[in-house]
GROMACS .gro file of C-alpha atoms in nm:
model
  205
    1MET     CA    1   5.222  -1.079   8.741
    2THR     CA    2   5.095  -1.148   9.093
    3PHE     CA    3   5.091  -1.433   9.338
    4PRO     CA    4   4.783  -1.652   9.281
    5ARG     CA    5   4.480  -1.598   9.502
    6ILE     CA    6   4.320  -1.930   9.584
    7LYS     CA    7   3.963  -1.943   9.712
    8PRO     CA    8   3.765  -2.263   9.776
    9ARG     CA    9   3.437  -2.257   9.583
   10GLN     CA   10   3.285  -2.597   9.654
   11THR     CA   11   3.379  -2.865   9.904
   12LYS     CA   12   3.153  -3.168   9.946
   13LEU     CA   13   3.251  -3.492  10.109
   14GLY     CA   14   3.334  -3.756   9.847
   15GLU     CA   15   3.334  -3.506   9.558
   16PRO     CA   16   3.617  -3.315   9.389
   17CYS     CA   17   3.715  -2.992   9.561
   18ILE     CA   18   3.653  -2.693   9.338
   19VAL     CA   19   3.871  -2.387   9.393
   20GLU     CA   20   3.899  -2.055   9.221
   21VAL     CA   21   4.250  -1.940   9.134
   22ARG     CA   22   4.293  -1.578   9.031
   23ILE     CA   23   4.609  -1.422   8.895
   24ALA     CA   24   4.669  -1.089   8.728
   25LEU     CA   25   4.806  -1.119   8.376
   26GLU     CA   26   5.073  -0.891   8.239
   27PRO     CA   27   4.903  -0.598   8.063
   28GLU     CA   28   4.933  -0.583   7.686
   29LEU     CA   29   5.146  -0.280   7.604
   30THR     CA   30   5.206  -0.113   7.273
   31VAL     CA   31   5.535   0.072   7.289
   32GLU     CA   32   5.514   0.347   7.029
   33HIS     CA   33   5.800   0.575   7.130
   34PHE     CA   34   6.139   0.431   7.213
   35GLU     CA   35   6.370   0.543   6.930
   36GLY     CA   36   6.530   0.884   6.910
   37LEU     CA   37   6.439   0.981   7.265
   38GLU     CA   38   6.639   1.267   7.411
   39ALA     CA   39   6.721   1.248   7.780
   40CYS     CA   40   6.917   1.489   7.997
   41TYR     CA   41   7.140   1.352   8.270
   42THR     CA   42   7.384   1.490   8.526
   43PRO     CA   43   7.749   1.380   8.503
   44LEU     CA   44   7.922   1.408   8.839
   45LYS     CA   45   8.260   1.572   8.878
   46VAL     CA   46   8.497   1.545   9.174
   47THR     CA   47   8.648   1.874   9.286
   48ASP     CA   48   8.938   1.964   9.515
   49ASP     CA   49   8.683   2.076   9.772
   50ASP     CA   50   8.522   1.731   9.767
   51VAL     CA   51   8.858   1.569   9.843
   52GLU     CA   52   8.927   1.814  10.125
   53GLN     CA   53   8.585   1.756  10.278
   54GLN     CA   54   8.634   1.379  10.265
   55ILE     CA   55   8.968   1.403  10.444
   56ALA     CA   56   8.827   1.649  10.696
   57GLY     CA   57   8.545   1.407  10.770
   58MET     CA   58   8.792   1.128  10.839
   59LYS     CA   59   8.980   1.356  11.080
   60ARG     CA   60   8.658   1.439  11.266
   61GLN     CA   61   8.574   1.071  11.301
   62ARG     CA   62   8.911   1.014  11.465
   63GLY     CA   63   8.896   1.329  11.677
   64ILE     CA   64   9.211   1.473  11.519
   65GLU     CA   65   9.075   1.766  11.322
   66ASN     CA   66   9.399   1.967  11.337
   67ASP     CA   67   9.662   1.693  11.341
   68ASP     CA   68   9.775   1.565  11.000
   69ALA     CA   69  10.055   1.364  11.159
   70LYS     CA   70   9.816   1.149  11.362
   71LEU     CA   71   9.604   1.085  11.054
   72LEU     CA   72   9.906   0.975  10.849
   73ALA     CA   73  10.023   0.753  11.134
   74ALA     CA   74   9.706   0.549  11.093
   75LEU     CA   75   9.735   0.528  10.713
   76PRO     CA   76   9.977   0.356  10.469
   77PHE     CA   77  10.085   0.687  10.313
   78LYS     CA   78  10.397   0.898  10.364
   79THR     CA   79  10.238   1.234  10.288
   80LEU     CA   80   9.893   1.388  10.298
   81GLU     CA   81   9.926   1.459   9.926
   82GLU     CA   82   9.960   1.088   9.849
   83PHE     CA   83   9.654   1.016  10.057
   84ALA     CA   84   9.461   1.293   9.879
   85VAL     CA   85   9.539   1.129   9.544
   86GLU     CA   86   9.398   0.799   9.668
   87VAL     CA   87   9.087   0.972   9.807
   88ARG     CA   88   9.030   1.142   9.471
   89LYS     CA   89   9.056   0.809   9.288
   90SER     CA   90   8.798   0.658   9.521
   91LEU     CA   91   8.559   0.951   9.480
   92GLU     CA   92   8.599   0.949   9.101
   93THR     CA   93   8.510   0.578   9.091
   94VAL     CA   94   8.191   0.648   9.281
   95ALA     CA   95   8.120   0.951   9.061
   96ARG     CA   96   8.153   0.741   8.743
   97GLU     CA   97   7.917   0.479   8.881
   98LYS     CA   98   7.665   0.745   8.983
   99THR     CA   99   7.690   0.912   8.641
  100ALA     CA  100   7.616   0.578   8.474
  101GLU     CA  101   7.311   0.539   8.700
  102ASN     CA  102   7.197   0.890   8.610
  103LYS     CA  103   7.220   0.807   8.239
  104LYS     CA  104   7.019   0.489   8.281
  105ASP     CA  105   6.755   0.655   8.499
  106ALA     CA  106   6.721   0.945   8.253
  107VAL     CA  107   6.654   0.712   7.961
  108ILE     CA  108   6.408   0.497   8.157
  109ASN     CA  109   6.219   0.801   8.286
  110LYS     CA  110   6.193   0.936   7.933
  111LEU     CA  111   6.064   0.599   7.812
  112ILE     CA  112   5.799   0.602   8.085
  113ASP     CA  113   5.696   0.958   8.002
  114ALA     CA  114   5.667   0.882   7.631
  115ASN     CA  115   5.454   0.569   7.657
  116SER     CA  116   5.127   0.486   7.827
  117CYS     CA  117   5.154   0.207   8.083
  118PRO     CA  118   4.829   0.139   8.272
  119LEU     CA  119   4.867  -0.054   8.596
  120ARG     CA  120   4.616  -0.272   8.774
  121GLU     CA  121   4.567  -0.187   9.138
  122GLU     CA  122   4.647  -0.540   9.251
  123LEU     CA  123   4.985  -0.521   9.077
  124VAL     CA  124   5.068  -0.197   9.252
  125GLU     CA  125   4.958  -0.338   9.588
  126GLN     CA  126   5.178  -0.643   9.545
  127GLN     CA  127   5.480  -0.435   9.445
  128ILE     CA  128   5.430  -0.214   9.750
  129MET     CA  129   5.424  -0.521   9.975
  130VAL     CA  130   5.737  -0.660   9.806
  131GLN     CA  131   5.927  -0.338   9.870
  132LEU     CA  132   5.800  -0.321  10.228
  133HIS     CA  133   5.916  -0.678  10.284
  134GLN     CA  134   6.258  -0.604  10.134
  135PHE     CA  135   6.299  -0.298  10.356
  136SER     CA  136   6.189  -0.495  10.661
  137ARG     CA  137   6.444  -0.768  10.586
  138GLN     CA  138   6.721  -0.512  10.547
  139ILE     CA  139   6.666  -0.337  10.878
  140GLY     CA  140   6.495  -0.617  11.074
  141LYS     CA  141   6.130  -0.665  11.169
  142GLN     CA  142   6.166  -0.499  11.509
  143ASN     CA  143   6.347  -0.199  11.363
  144MET     CA  144   6.075  -0.174  11.098
  145GLU     CA  145   5.806  -0.159  11.366
  146ASN     CA  146   6.007   0.097  11.564
  147TYR     CA  147   6.056   0.305  11.250
  148ILE     CA  148   5.682   0.318  11.184
  149LYS     CA  149   5.607   0.407  11.547
  150SER     CA  150   5.878   0.675  11.562
  151THR     CA  151   5.738   0.852  11.256
  152GLY     CA  152   5.385   0.845  11.397
  153ARG     CA  153   5.240   0.697  11.081
  154SER     CA  154   5.016   0.399  11.013
  155ILE     CA  155   5.114   0.115  10.783
  156ASP     CA  156   4.866   0.249  10.526
  157GLU     CA  157   5.043   0.586  10.529
  158VAL     CA  158   5.378   0.412  10.477
  159LYS     CA  159   5.227   0.226  10.180
  160GLN     CA  160   5.111   0.554  10.029
  161GLU     CA  161   5.462   0.691  10.065
  162ILE     CA  162   5.606   0.388   9.885
  163ARG     CA  163   5.340   0.388   9.613
  164PRO     CA  164   5.506   0.628   9.361
  165GLU     CA  165   5.830   0.429   9.372
  166ALA     CA  166   5.640   0.101   9.333
  167GLU     CA  167   5.447   0.233   9.032
  168ALA     CA  168   5.769   0.357   8.870
  169MET     CA  169   5.935   0.020   8.923
  170LEU     CA  170   5.643  -0.165   8.763
  171LYS     CA  171   5.630   0.068   8.464
  172LYS     CA  172   6.004   0.039   8.412
  173ASN     CA  173   5.999  -0.340   8.414
  174LEU     CA  174   5.693  -0.366   8.189
  175LEU     CA  175   5.816  -0.113   7.933
  176LEU     CA  176   6.169  -0.253   7.915
  177ALA     CA  177   6.027  -0.602   7.864
  178ALA     CA  178   5.799  -0.468   7.589
  179VAL     CA  179   6.089  -0.295   7.414
  180ALA     CA  180   6.302  -0.609   7.437
  181ASP     CA  181   6.020  -0.810   7.276
  182LYS     CA  182   5.971  -0.552   7.002
  183ILE     CA  183   6.327  -0.523   6.878
  184ASP     CA  184   6.652  -0.717   6.890
  185PHE     CA  185   6.908  -0.448   6.955
  186THR     CA  186   7.271  -0.398   7.051
  187ILE     CA  187   7.367  -0.064   7.203
  188THR     CA  188   7.706   0.080   7.113
  189LYS     CA  189   7.842   0.433   7.114
  190ARG     CA  190   7.824   0.439   6.735
  191THR     CA  191   7.479   0.291   6.677
  192SER     CA  192   7.285   0.400   6.983
  193LYS     CA  193   6.971   0.588   6.883
  194THR     CA  194   6.927   0.735   7.228
  195ARG     CA  195   7.088   1.074   7.258
  196PHE     CA  196   7.178   1.266   7.569
  197CYS     CA  197   7.153   1.642   7.580
  198GLY     CA  198   7.192   1.931   7.818
  199ARG     CA  199   7.474   1.796   8.029
  200LYS     CA  200   7.471   1.969   8.362
  201VAL     CA  201   7.785   1.932   8.569
  202ARG     CA  202   7.779   1.951   8.946
  203SER     CA  203   8.029   1.852   9.211
  204TRP     CA  204   8.012   1.521   9.395
  205ILE     CA  205   8.028   1.524   9.774
   0.00000   0.00000   0.00000
């Protein structure tokens, strides 16, 4: 579960070198509750107002807030209505993807809530460092340092901020692996034992 920690224990000239290698093993989990879980998720719906706001934002970016003709001149559409249809399609694609993520996150969060998943501190520390490294690679080392300085926090404070997300990631991976080992399942709309309730609809912006 973690990178090995290697520590020399005995080094004498002419004799074998003895080292101590320590690694954290994956915790043994007993997943008791994974069938029949009820999870609430939020399906996203695109509204006319969302489409209008998207188009208005494009106009502001081009500095042509009140000139539809200039906007159309820069686009492969004859009318603003045709462009609005294309914008709606794009927003609905994103909304479907986000809804699917909401479903998945709702089920995983319910699985975490329903089952105990103790974590060793060294596992959490490693996951925090992995996420810090990933973030640093995304924005660049110098930008990472500037970000920390601009927020007036120490690296330990940044780690504490990341900690809840790191713990959730570890629990998700461990519990999903435990469920996969426990049962051989195929999820379909007809046979899925996970139910979704309380659909709450809100607009996507």
